């Protein structure tokens, strides 16, 4: 994919046409006729696949609320490896750019669509979304919105959602973790046998990882952070994973008393529609939170304008805990002499350019 | 394998040489010198791989007790598909014949070897053995012997052991069965998706079975009863299973949110030495039995001399519940005009021939 397949200047109109039905000539009559002055919101937009430079903070039309959806005023957004993979275009069936990034957020219900019975305006919620979560407002199917306890901050909610669901499913449904078992969180293991391997790297080490499993061991793939390597090139590492990982014979697995499987949360929700399964997991997690048994660790919270810096930290695996975005947060003032790499990541937002960046989409 | 690679007449001496050190000329000096008149016991012997005819009831030397072993006076023996597979020679690394059949029994401890601290003479126990359980006496590593509650009959004990361990491990460790989940016990499914498939058939239906799994579904192989087809020929169905079952790509499994694995109890114990894991499972099962939550169903109990009839019933899948052997049970009197097939299965034991059969090994 070329880095600049969508120039920033043509972005807003196209997006508005797709989402708000305002500006494009081929828009339907009724929408055009009814259109009041379009309200906009700040959002983190991927303008094309590639490096950090492809991410811009832009004004976008506020989302419309469809049947069964909940409109959320976003207070915190979670960031994780799938966001990096989307930026690089290394997911299958990549969506068209420009798009608003983001798969999870916490916030307050601002409006509820028809046929939504479980939520009311003012509810404090967390939500899993199929893109579009990194904005001041997002409209989400009620199927993937979850109320949070009063004592849970929005930051905690956004930090807990995706990562804790994955951990919970892997350990307590798939691996069925028991007292005394050994657990290896990636696959680059030594020669010792382990009971459970959680592999998010998924490459040539995967074959070795399966081979070092103890009898009754379980090898579980999740995500594929190995694919996120350099800044841009990564289709090849994606393909490489497929070639490097050997197919396994179910009969041999059985003879060895081993299990192999995996978990991909976004697929489970947005392709396989397993809302009930995920809701049960979220309920369990919120119970654990209420009981004080789990508490997410937050590495850092960034303004939308500083999304590049947060993303770079995640890319470099320098975070300890969750990286969050907060739409209400002021961007960190930039010093003139700042290192080039970080400045690049800080999307089009040099010193004194804040207003330009903020209205970039208008 | 030819059906008659070991003629019955040469069997006893060979076996005695291997086990008791008594009759063969090449036996060691000390053993020959110390040998008292060899005590014998009744046992169910496979004289060569093939049809029911290869099974004989013979007198064999009583087993010697080694360090770490427990000598058990057998009161009941369990029969299951692995016994049929052994008879047909369709296990990998088949042992040499003649051999005493049987993988599980219940009985009373008659003697304990050195370094055995957990058992005493008179203990009521169940045991998993690597062959040799279908005899009046068996010597077993204490690693795979388990005390049973006072209120558990030997028949219940032998009926519960292997089948319940397998069911328990598959459902509660590997499949992690939860309320409301659908479960399919073989793989010849319709088109509907299921949460869990337990597949003991393992053939071309396995591929289809994996494909109809629901998201978060688990496909588990155990045993391979598909291999037990006709009376004798079965190497080809064994090989066929390997060719028919497609290898699976771990990445695709993960993308589909599925797991594939399996469980082979005998391998887990006798090749992988996972005694502690199995003991924990047996403890859980005996607790459930004590609480009245499980109670094994017994289909029928047979004398050693009628082993062929029991085996035929299992082969024909006509049993409902466990098929047991009981060394103290008198054989069913045979009528002269009995159907040929059943009479053949009833090992060399026509009316009035009992004494010949019983001393067949002397």
XYZ file of C-alpha atoms in Angstrom:
724
model
C 0.000 0.000 0.000
C 1.358 3.457 -0.824
C 1.620 5.646 2.220
C -0.300 8.506 0.755
C -3.249 7.004 -1.028
C -5.509 9.551 0.595
C -4.291 13.114 0.869
C -5.444 14.900 4.004
C -7.057 17.678 1.996
C -9.616 15.392 0.374
C -10.350 13.466 3.528
C -13.082 15.417 5.258
C -15.477 15.569 2.352
C -15.266 11.888 1.586
C -15.766 11.005 5.201
C -18.635 13.404 5.597
C -20.322 11.912 2.583
C -20.014 8.439 3.955
C -21.031 9.243 7.492
C -22.998 12.382 7.671
C -24.566 12.692 4.247
C -23.666 16.358 4.001
C -21.260 17.601 1.418
C -20.852 15.186 -1.494
C -22.828 15.823 -4.669
C -24.110 12.240 -5.025
C -25.710 12.263 -1.600
C -29.420 11.421 -1.342
C -31.997 14.193 -1.703
C -33.640 13.831 1.695
C -30.368 13.918 3.590
C -29.220 16.946 1.711
C -32.532 18.729 2.210
C -32.720 17.988 5.941
C -29.088 18.768 6.616
C -28.645 21.400 9.325
C -25.192 22.888 9.834
C -23.187 19.705 10.400
C -21.972 19.296 13.972
C -18.447 18.005 14.169
C -16.275 16.262 16.718
C -12.566 15.751 17.182
C -11.329 12.334 16.089
C -8.165 10.382 15.366
C -8.173 9.565 11.672
C -6.039 7.150 9.683
C -5.705 8.791 6.278
C -3.939 5.845 4.621
C -1.960 2.788 5.642
C 1.632 3.285 6.644
C 3.732 5.155 9.141
C 2.707 7.324 12.082
C 2.428 10.235 9.632
C -0.778 8.782 8.255
C -2.590 9.529 11.504
C -4.222 12.956 11.779
C -6.428 14.588 14.356
C -9.386 15.910 12.399
C -12.869 17.303 12.884
C -15.437 14.823 11.616
C -19.220 14.907 11.464
C -20.835 13.624 14.642
C -22.054 10.050 14.228
C -25.724 9.350 13.555
C -27.518 6.993 15.884
C -29.090 3.934 14.269
C -31.588 1.418 15.644
C -30.086 -0.669 18.403
C -27.193 1.705 18.916
C -25.957 3.752 21.831
C -24.270 7.141 21.360
C -21.376 7.482 23.773
C -19.589 10.685 24.840
C -16.074 9.264 24.978
C -13.994 9.898 28.095
C -11.135 7.432 27.551
C -9.925 5.171 24.726
C -7.773 2.070 24.925
C -4.870 1.407 22.571
C -3.433 -1.988 21.745
C -1.563 -3.896 19.047
C -4.517 -4.230 16.684
C -4.436 -0.441 16.324
C -0.825 -0.620 15.159
C -1.698 -3.415 12.769
C -4.535 -1.422 11.277
C -2.281 1.580 10.813
C 0.173 -0.612 8.920
C -2.606 -2.251 6.930
C -1.634 -5.741 8.100
C -5.068 -7.065 8.927
C -7.016 -9.164 6.492
C -9.787 -7.393 4.652
C -8.390 -4.010 5.640
C -11.114 -1.371 5.594
C -10.986 1.671 3.330
C -9.212 4.768 4.491
C -9.777 7.375 5.716
C -11.235 5.916 8.889
C -11.527 6.798 12.547
C -9.305 4.471 14.553
C -10.053 2.741 17.834
C -11.621 -0.462 19.141
C -12.505 0.325 22.745
C -13.592 3.235 24.867
C -15.275 4.290 28.087
C -17.735 7.137 28.414
C -21.245 8.334 29.144
C -24.359 7.483 27.209
C -25.463 10.644 25.383
C -28.409 9.137 23.491
C -29.962 5.735 22.836
C -31.374 4.542 19.525
C -34.676 2.788 18.970
C -35.025 -0.728 20.353
C -32.335 -0.165 22.946
C -33.814 -1.121 26.305
C -30.808 -1.786 28.506
C -29.227 1.666 28.483
C -30.321 5.178 29.430
C -28.835 8.625 28.901
C -26.196 9.249 31.546
C -25.183 5.598 32.003
C -21.465 5.134 32.526
C -20.314 2.487 30.067
C -17.440 0.782 28.318
C -17.722 -0.382 24.728
C -15.987 -2.520 22.140
C -16.285 -1.046 18.686
C -15.416 -2.032 15.162
C -13.287 1.099 14.617
C -14.369 4.712 15.416
C -13.733 4.619 19.177
C -11.020 7.294 19.116
C -13.337 10.266 18.850
C -15.315 12.574 21.101
C -18.474 10.660 20.211
C -19.083 7.145 18.974
C -22.220 5.263 18.087
C -22.036 1.586 19.013
C -24.355 -1.413 18.810
C -25.779 -2.028 22.285
C -24.561 -5.613 21.882
C -21.037 -4.527 22.753
C -21.733 -1.843 25.364
C -21.374 -2.684 29.066
C -22.328 -0.642 32.150
C -19.548 -0.068 34.649
C -19.672 0.211 38.438
C -19.965 3.712 39.935
C -16.561 3.425 41.546
C -14.810 2.527 38.306
C -13.097 5.421 36.575
C -13.406 5.798 32.814
C -9.667 5.308 32.572
C -9.871 2.005 34.451
C -12.809 0.940 32.289
C -11.019 1.600 29.022
C -7.859 -0.029 30.368
C -9.614 -3.165 31.492
C -11.806 -4.023 28.574
C -10.006 -5.677 25.678
C -6.887 -6.892 27.447
C -8.682 -8.383 30.412
C -11.266 -10.123 28.261
C -8.481 -11.762 26.286
C -6.554 -12.778 29.375
C -9.662 -14.125 31.062
C -10.803 -16.175 28.085
C -7.356 -17.591 27.437
C -6.683 -18.565 31.026
C -10.048 -19.591 32.375
C -11.948 -20.887 29.379
C -9.324 -22.182 26.976
C -6.299 -22.971 29.097
C -8.407 -23.819 32.143
C -5.558 -22.683 34.357
C -5.191 -24.558 37.616
C -3.140 -24.138 40.743
C 0.452 -25.177 40.300
C 0.551 -25.002 36.529
C 3.355 -23.289 34.669
C 2.475 -20.583 32.212
C 4.572 -19.058 29.437
C 3.293 -15.825 27.973
C 5.169 -15.864 24.695
C 6.625 -18.682 22.710
C 10.339 -17.946 22.704
C 10.868 -20.561 25.373
C 13.808 -22.454 26.714
C 13.873 -26.190 26.492
C 11.703 -26.848 29.513
C 8.195 -28.149 29.184
C 5.325 -25.926 30.233
C 1.640 -26.484 30.862
C 0.291 -23.479 29.030
C 1.746 -21.210 26.367
C 0.011 -17.977 25.421
C 1.571 -16.965 22.127
C 0.964 -13.531 20.668
C 4.091 -13.634 18.523
C 3.041 -16.429 16.215
C 6.020 -17.270 14.033
C 8.685 -19.894 13.803
C 8.843 -20.116 17.579
C 5.281 -21.387 17.540
C 6.362 -24.799 16.238
C 8.988 -25.051 18.932
C 6.510 -23.858 21.526
C 4.058 -26.614 20.669
C 6.825 -29.176 20.865
C 7.903 -28.154 24.388
C 4.395 -28.388 25.807
C 4.054 -30.833 28.664
C 1.511 -33.644 28.386
C -1.968 -32.138 28.924
C -0.465 -28.826 27.829
C -2.314 -26.167 25.898
C -0.912 -23.879 23.247
C -2.981 -20.795 22.606
C -2.472 -18.138 19.977
C -3.907 -14.682 20.389
C -3.318 -11.491 18.467
C -0.192 -11.380 16.355
C 2.105 -8.677 17.593
C 4.998 -10.274 15.714
C 3.527 -8.771 12.583
C 4.100 -5.286 13.929
C 7.778 -4.890 13.173
C 9.084 -1.864 11.375
C 7.275 1.379 10.884
C 5.544 0.451 7.673
C 6.578 -2.733 5.850
C 4.779 -5.659 7.329
C 2.776 -7.490 4.726
C 5.753 -9.769 4.381
C 5.986 -10.546 8.057
C 2.260 -11.295 7.933
C 2.733 -13.806 5.128
C 5.851 -15.136 6.816
C 3.874 -16.139 9.876
C 1.598 -18.287 7.751
C 4.557 -20.044 6.189
C 6.528 -20.442 9.373
C 3.823 -22.035 11.451
C 3.516 -25.743 10.726
C 0.148 -27.338 10.419
C -0.556 -29.861 13.120
C -2.070 -33.313 12.887
C -5.056 -33.673 15.232
C -4.259 -37.365 15.776
C -0.717 -36.537 16.811
C -2.014 -33.833 19.138
C -4.265 -36.407 20.707
C -1.482 -38.969 21.019
C 0.678 -36.326 22.674
C -2.162 -35.215 24.971
C -1.921 -31.634 23.749
C -4.352 -28.957 22.630
C -3.806 -26.120 20.184
C -6.175 -23.240 19.661
C -6.594 -19.552 19.911
C -8.658 -16.502 20.542
C -9.325 -13.387 18.482
C -11.727 -11.099 20.289
C -12.562 -8.771 17.414
C -13.379 -11.673 15.125
C -15.471 -13.286 17.811
C -17.560 -10.151 18.134
C -17.662 -8.517 14.745
C -17.552 -11.543 12.442
C -18.973 -14.274 14.628
C -21.454 -12.177 16.628
C -20.793 -14.011 19.901
C -22.110 -11.124 22.002
C -23.484 -13.240 24.826
C -20.232 -15.070 25.379
C -18.253 -11.836 25.621
C -20.894 -10.169 27.815
C -20.613 -13.029 30.315
C -16.861 -12.549 30.417
C -17.200 -8.781 30.927
C -19.717 -9.414 33.728
C -17.220 -11.721 35.428
C -14.448 -9.150 35.060
C -16.564 -6.323 36.467
C -17.457 -8.555 39.424
C -13.772 -9.172 40.029
C -13.155 -5.431 39.817
C -15.960 -4.711 42.311
C -14.447 -7.237 44.690
C -11.080 -5.523 44.362
C -9.492 -8.640 42.908
C -8.358 -7.028 39.683
C -7.230 -3.517 38.969
C -5.813 -2.543 35.593
C -2.389 -0.949 35.399
C -2.292 2.209 33.307
C 1.001 3.125 31.686
C 0.129 6.567 30.364
C -2.725 8.745 29.153
C -2.331 10.887 26.012
C -4.228 13.662 24.303
C -5.582 12.834 20.834
C -2.954 15.166 19.419
C -0.246 13.060 21.075
C -1.553 9.720 19.824
C 1.662 9.171 17.866
C 3.765 9.272 20.995
C 1.564 6.750 22.760
C 1.609 4.532 19.717
C 5.377 4.735 19.428
C 5.719 3.677 23.053
C 3.501 0.668 22.437
C 5.358 -0.139 19.228
C 8.656 -0.079 21.092
C 7.175 -2.275 23.863
C 8.166 0.389 26.374
C 4.807 0.551 28.106
C 4.110 -1.158 31.402
C 0.344 -1.290 31.537
C -2.296 0.142 29.269
C -1.846 3.126 26.977
C -4.927 5.350 26.906
C -6.148 8.348 24.964
C -8.297 10.980 26.631
C -10.178 13.440 24.399
C -10.319 16.016 27.186
C -6.594 15.987 27.782
C -4.490 18.914 26.611
C -1.597 17.950 24.339
C 1.880 18.087 25.790
C 3.549 21.384 24.770
C 6.316 20.639 22.278
C 9.785 22.135 22.585
C 11.402 23.351 19.378
C 14.481 21.126 19.566
C 12.609 17.867 20.093
C 13.861 14.648 18.511
C 12.575 14.102 15.004
C 11.115 10.649 15.474
C 8.833 11.588 18.325
C 7.868 14.839 16.613
C 6.829 12.930 13.508
C 4.721 10.603 15.558
C 3.022 13.587 17.137
C 0.576 14.023 14.319
C 0.945 17.261 12.440
C 1.019 19.139 15.623
C 4.116 21.193 16.106
C 4.363 24.074 18.582
C 1.729 26.684 17.890
C -0.020 24.562 15.305
C -2.681 23.222 17.594
C -5.589 25.088 16.079
C -4.630 24.002 12.595
C -4.463 20.389 13.690
C -7.706 20.589 15.566
C -9.551 21.994 12.577
C -7.681 19.855 10.120
C -10.859 18.185 8.982
C -12.903 21.302 8.269
C 0.113 -59.874 11.075
C -0.668 -63.569 10.557
C -3.283 -64.820 12.946
C -1.264 -67.704 14.259
C 2.237 -66.404 14.793
C 2.318 -68.082 18.178
C 0.829 -71.544 18.500
C -0.896 -72.187 21.825
C 1.298 -75.188 22.546
C 4.500 -73.161 22.718
C 2.994 -70.343 24.701
C 3.329 -71.373 28.339
C 7.029 -72.046 28.334
C 7.905 -68.787 26.637
C 5.748 -66.868 29.049
C 7.114 -68.666 32.049
C 10.639 -67.901 30.933
C 9.860 -64.255 30.581
C 7.930 -63.896 33.793
C 8.776 -66.584 36.220
C 12.256 -67.740 35.256
C 11.274 -71.374 35.510
C 11.300 -73.687 32.545
C 13.395 -72.354 29.666
C 16.943 -73.674 29.281
C 18.550 -70.216 28.793
C 17.206 -68.937 32.103
C 19.670 -67.541 34.666
C 21.324 -69.900 37.163
C 20.066 -68.266 40.335
C 16.485 -68.193 39.196
C 16.607 -71.807 38.143
C 18.236 -72.858 41.395
C 15.787 -70.943 43.616
C 12.703 -71.974 41.685
C 10.135 -73.678 43.897
C 7.197 -75.438 42.250
C 5.780 -72.532 40.212
C 2.427 -71.268 41.464
C 0.048 -70.444 38.672
C -3.051 -68.350 38.189
C -5.839 -68.198 35.672
C -5.447 -65.476 33.069
C -6.813 -64.249 29.751
C -4.030 -64.579 27.200
C -3.713 -63.169 23.700
C -1.714 -65.788 21.814
C -1.316 -63.737 18.643
C -2.988 -60.792 16.935
C -6.233 -61.445 15.103
C -9.714 -62.760 15.721
C -11.420 -63.787 18.952
C -9.850 -67.219 18.497
C -6.487 -65.855 19.488
C -7.698 -65.323 23.038
C -7.226 -68.276 25.425
C -7.818 -68.761 29.098
C -4.566 -70.199 30.409
C -2.746 -70.918 33.640
C 0.240 -68.619 33.960
C 2.927 -68.234 36.619
C 1.905 -65.863 39.384
C 3.527 -62.446 38.924
C 6.585 -61.515 40.962
C 6.453 -58.354 42.997
C 9.091 -55.742 42.220
C 10.155 -52.631 44.127
C 7.421 -50.017 44.165
C 4.760 -52.488 43.098
C 1.537 -53.705 44.641
C 0.275 -57.277 44.141
C -3.485 -57.256 43.673
C -5.894 -60.195 44.006
C -8.201 -59.265 41.123
C -11.956 -59.202 41.772
C -13.172 -57.433 38.643
C -11.659 -56.309 35.327
C -12.858 -53.594 32.966
C -13.031 -54.057 29.208
C -12.947 -51.273 26.632
C -12.015 -50.514 23.037
C -8.266 -50.520 23.590
C -8.582 -54.229 24.440
C -10.158 -54.880 21.050
C -7.487 -52.834 19.355
C -4.734 -54.788 21.056
C -6.340 -58.063 20.030
C -6.343 -56.876 16.429
C -2.794 -55.559 16.719
C -3.833 -52.044 15.709
C -1.896 -50.081 18.286
C 1.460 -48.598 17.524
C 4.438 -50.466 18.912
C 2.315 -53.545 19.540
C 3.837 -55.702 22.275
C 4.977 -59.259 21.666
C 2.493 -62.075 22.032
C 1.637 -64.104 23.985
C 0.548 -61.557 26.579
C -2.006 -61.268 29.339
C -4.647 -58.755 28.295
C -6.281 -56.041 30.384
C -5.709 -52.424 31.368
C -7.815 -51.959 34.495
C -9.009 -53.921 37.485
C -10.328 -53.729 41.010
C -9.276 -56.006 43.845
C -7.561 -56.462 47.195
C -3.921 -55.822 47.969
C -2.282 -59.213 48.580
C 1.294 -57.979 49.054
C 3.285 -54.759 48.758
C 6.775 -54.449 47.356
C 9.666 -52.528 48.846
C 9.390 -48.740 48.910
C 5.620 -48.824 48.770
C 4.325 -46.725 51.651
C 0.787 -45.842 50.659
C -0.752 -49.321 50.537
C -1.159 -52.210 52.968
C -2.257 -55.812 52.596
C -6.047 -55.947 52.526
C -6.575 -52.498 50.991
C -9.413 -52.392 48.517
C -8.081 -50.771 45.346
C -8.536 -50.088 41.687
C -5.599 -50.019 39.280
C -4.620 -48.992 35.782
C -2.127 -51.397 34.274
C -0.049 -51.629 31.147
C -1.527 -55.045 30.209
C -1.861 -58.060 32.566
C -4.981 -56.932 34.442
C -7.164 -59.839 33.249
C -5.793 -62.409 35.627
C -6.380 -63.655 39.157
C -3.341 -61.692 40.300
C -1.555 -58.678 38.919
C 1.480 -56.765 40.065
C 1.201 -53.017 39.405
C 3.325 -49.945 40.044
C 1.877 -48.144 43.070
C 1.809 -45.036 40.863
C -1.356 -46.252 39.197
C -3.133 -47.909 42.136
C -5.933 -46.054 43.939
C -7.774 -46.923 47.170
C -11.543 -47.074 46.878
C -14.232 -46.197 49.448
C -15.594 -48.999 51.627
C -19.025 -48.689 50.101
C -17.757 -49.057 46.532
C -18.082 -52.540 45.083
C -15.196 -53.976 43.061
C -17.508 -54.081 40.065
C -18.270 -50.373 40.412
C -14.590 -49.638 40.864
C -13.534 -51.466 37.724
C -16.431 -49.943 35.798
C -15.617 -46.408 36.822
C -11.906 -46.186 36.331
C -10.814 -45.747 32.721
C -14.045 -44.457 31.213
C -14.760 -41.923 33.905
C -11.218 -40.601 33.913
C -11.457 -40.023 30.178
C -14.858 -38.376 30.405
C -13.786 -36.196 33.301
C -10.583 -35.002 31.655
C -12.266 -34.313 28.330
C -15.173 -32.412 29.788
C -13.728 -30.589 32.749
C -10.101 -30.012 31.872
C -9.961 -29.861 28.088
C -13.452 -28.880 26.987
C -14.106 -26.892 30.164
C -17.803 -27.681 29.825
C -20.153 -24.969 31.018
C -23.848 -24.700 31.630
C -25.843 -24.349 28.436
C -23.205 -25.664 26.066
C -24.000 -28.219 23.406
C -21.986 -31.390 23.302
C -21.602 -33.936 20.514
C -20.102 -37.268 21.510
C -19.018 -38.458 18.095
C -18.166 -36.573 14.986
C -20.784 -37.767 12.491
C -22.702 -34.568 12.986
C -25.422 -32.779 11.119
C -24.822 -29.299 9.832
C -25.442 -27.506 13.106
C -22.666 -25.915 15.045
C -21.775 -27.314 18.431
C -19.660 -26.096 21.313
C -17.824 -29.314 22.044
C -17.177 -32.447 20.006
C -15.741 -35.551 21.639
C -14.562 -37.693 18.761
C -13.564 -41.297 19.317
C -14.111 -42.247 15.688
C -11.345 -40.147 14.183
C -11.669 -40.416 10.419
C -12.956 -38.361 7.548
C -15.788 -37.041 9.725
C -13.164 -35.384 11.895
C -12.503 -32.696 9.282
C -16.200 -31.991 8.993
C -16.555 -32.016 12.759
C -13.896 -29.351 13.176
C -15.594 -27.241 10.516
C -19.008 -27.302 12.250
C -17.607 -26.180 15.600
C -19.128 -22.977 16.898
C -16.827 -20.063 17.734
C -15.057 -20.858 21.024
C -15.730 -24.513 20.246
C -13.424 -27.363 21.181
C -12.777 -30.499 19.184
C -11.304 -33.333 21.211
C -10.115 -36.692 20.000
C -9.902 -39.630 22.323
C -9.341 -43.300 21.648
C -9.947 -44.433 18.109
C -12.773 -46.920 18.024
C -13.166 -46.374 14.294
C -10.119 -48.545 13.861
C -11.968 -51.503 15.337
C -13.962 -52.560 12.309
C -13.975 -56.136 11.145
C -12.850 -59.110 13.131
C -9.227 -58.988 12.087
C -8.157 -56.644 9.283
C -7.607 -53.207 10.633
C -4.117 -52.008 9.909
C -5.543 -50.356 6.841
C -8.275 -48.536 8.724
C -5.555 -47.386 11.120
C -3.487 -45.942 8.289
C -6.632 -44.571 6.680
C -7.379 -42.456 9.728
C -4.021 -40.758 9.392
C -4.638 -39.951 5.755
C -8.225 -38.882 6.199
C -7.687 -36.403 8.980
C -6.457 -33.087 7.633
C -3.735 -31.214 9.390
C -4.876 -27.936 10.832
C -3.231 -24.540 10.744
C -2.853 -23.101 14.250
C -3.298 -19.561 12.918
C -6.569 -20.492 11.246
C -7.731 -22.184 14.448
C -6.999 -18.981 16.298
C -8.763 -16.840 13.705
C -11.776 -19.126 13.967
C -11.666 -19.106 17.775
C -11.418 -22.891 17.928
C -9.310 -25.434 19.769
C -8.288 -28.920 18.708
C -6.690 -31.480 20.951
C -7.084 -34.826 22.510
C -6.543 -37.247 25.302
C -5.022 -40.721 25.435
C -5.012 -42.025 28.983
C -2.683 -44.977 28.484
C -0.083 -42.826 26.767
C -0.388 -40.211 29.476
C 0.382 -42.812 32.134
C 2.675 -45.343 30.563
C 4.663 -43.204 28.132
C 4.433 -39.783 29.722
C 4.379 -40.845 33.395
C 1.823 -38.210 34.412
C 0.805 -40.126 37.537
C -0.011 -37.098 39.647
C -2.383 -35.625 37.103
C -4.327 -38.865 36.799
C -4.352 -39.426 40.560
C -5.944 -36.023 41.061
C -8.638 -36.930 38.566
C -9.290 -40.275 40.263
C -9.513 -38.510 43.635
C -12.130 -36.154 42.195
C -14.086 -39.057 40.749
C -14.056 -41.022 43.992
C -15.274 -37.907 45.817
C -18.132 -37.622 43.364
C -18.894 -41.307 43.906
C -18.882 -40.869 47.700
C -21.283 -37.959 47.345
C -23.575 -40.123 45.242
C -23.183 -37.821 42.242
C -21.856 -40.465 39.878
C -22.573 -44.135 39.669
C -21.244 -46.260 36.827
C -23.647 -48.284 34.726
C -22.630 -51.915 34.304
C -23.834 -53.680 31.188
C -22.758 -57.228 32.026
C -20.237 -59.270 33.961
C -18.520 -62.285 32.367
C -16.362 -65.169 33.476
C -12.831 -65.250 32.058
C -13.922 -68.237 29.955
C -16.691 -66.098 28.416
C -14.425 -63.151 27.561
C -15.155 -63.650 23.870
C -18.849 -63.070 24.342
C -18.267 -59.886 26.280
C -15.794 -58.695 23.674
C -18.185 -59.469 20.843
C -20.884 -57.433 22.539
C -18.522 -54.471 22.855
C -17.360 -54.937 19.278
C -20.964 -54.863 18.071
C -21.666 -51.752 20.205
C -24.514 -53.635 21.854
C -23.500 -52.829 25.410
C -25.152 -50.129 27.483
C -22.690 -49.480 30.243
C -19.452 -51.165 31.140
C -18.515 -54.735 30.290
C -16.651 -56.438 33.126
C -14.827 -59.710 33.691
C -14.922 -61.419 37.075
C -12.358 -64.156 37.780
C -14.616 -65.747 40.396
C -17.581 -66.023 38.076
C -18.559 -69.437 36.692
C -18.754 -69.579 32.894
C -22.205 -69.727 31.349
C -23.057 -73.369 30.480
C -23.018 -73.761 26.690
C -25.811 -75.528 24.814
C -24.748 -77.826 21.984
C -26.693 -76.075 19.236
C -25.403 -72.572 19.962
C -24.758 -70.127 17.120
C -21.323 -70.476 15.618
C -20.155 -66.902 15.944
C -20.709 -66.647 19.667
C -19.290 -70.122 20.249
C -16.102 -69.138 18.450
C -15.787 -66.054 20.583
C -16.166 -68.209 23.676
C -12.525 -69.131 23.777
C -11.828 -72.838 23.277
C -14.361 -73.654 25.848
C -17.149 -75.854 24.594
C -19.364 -77.902 26.885
C -17.300 -80.273 28.972
C -14.001 -78.758 27.896
C -13.593 -76.479 30.857
C -10.773 -78.349 32.515
C -8.795 -78.422 29.296
C -9.218 -74.703 28.855
C -8.296 -73.986 32.428
C -5.071 -75.977 32.241
C -4.267 -74.830 28.767
C -1.143 -73.123 29.932
C 0.428 -75.957 31.899
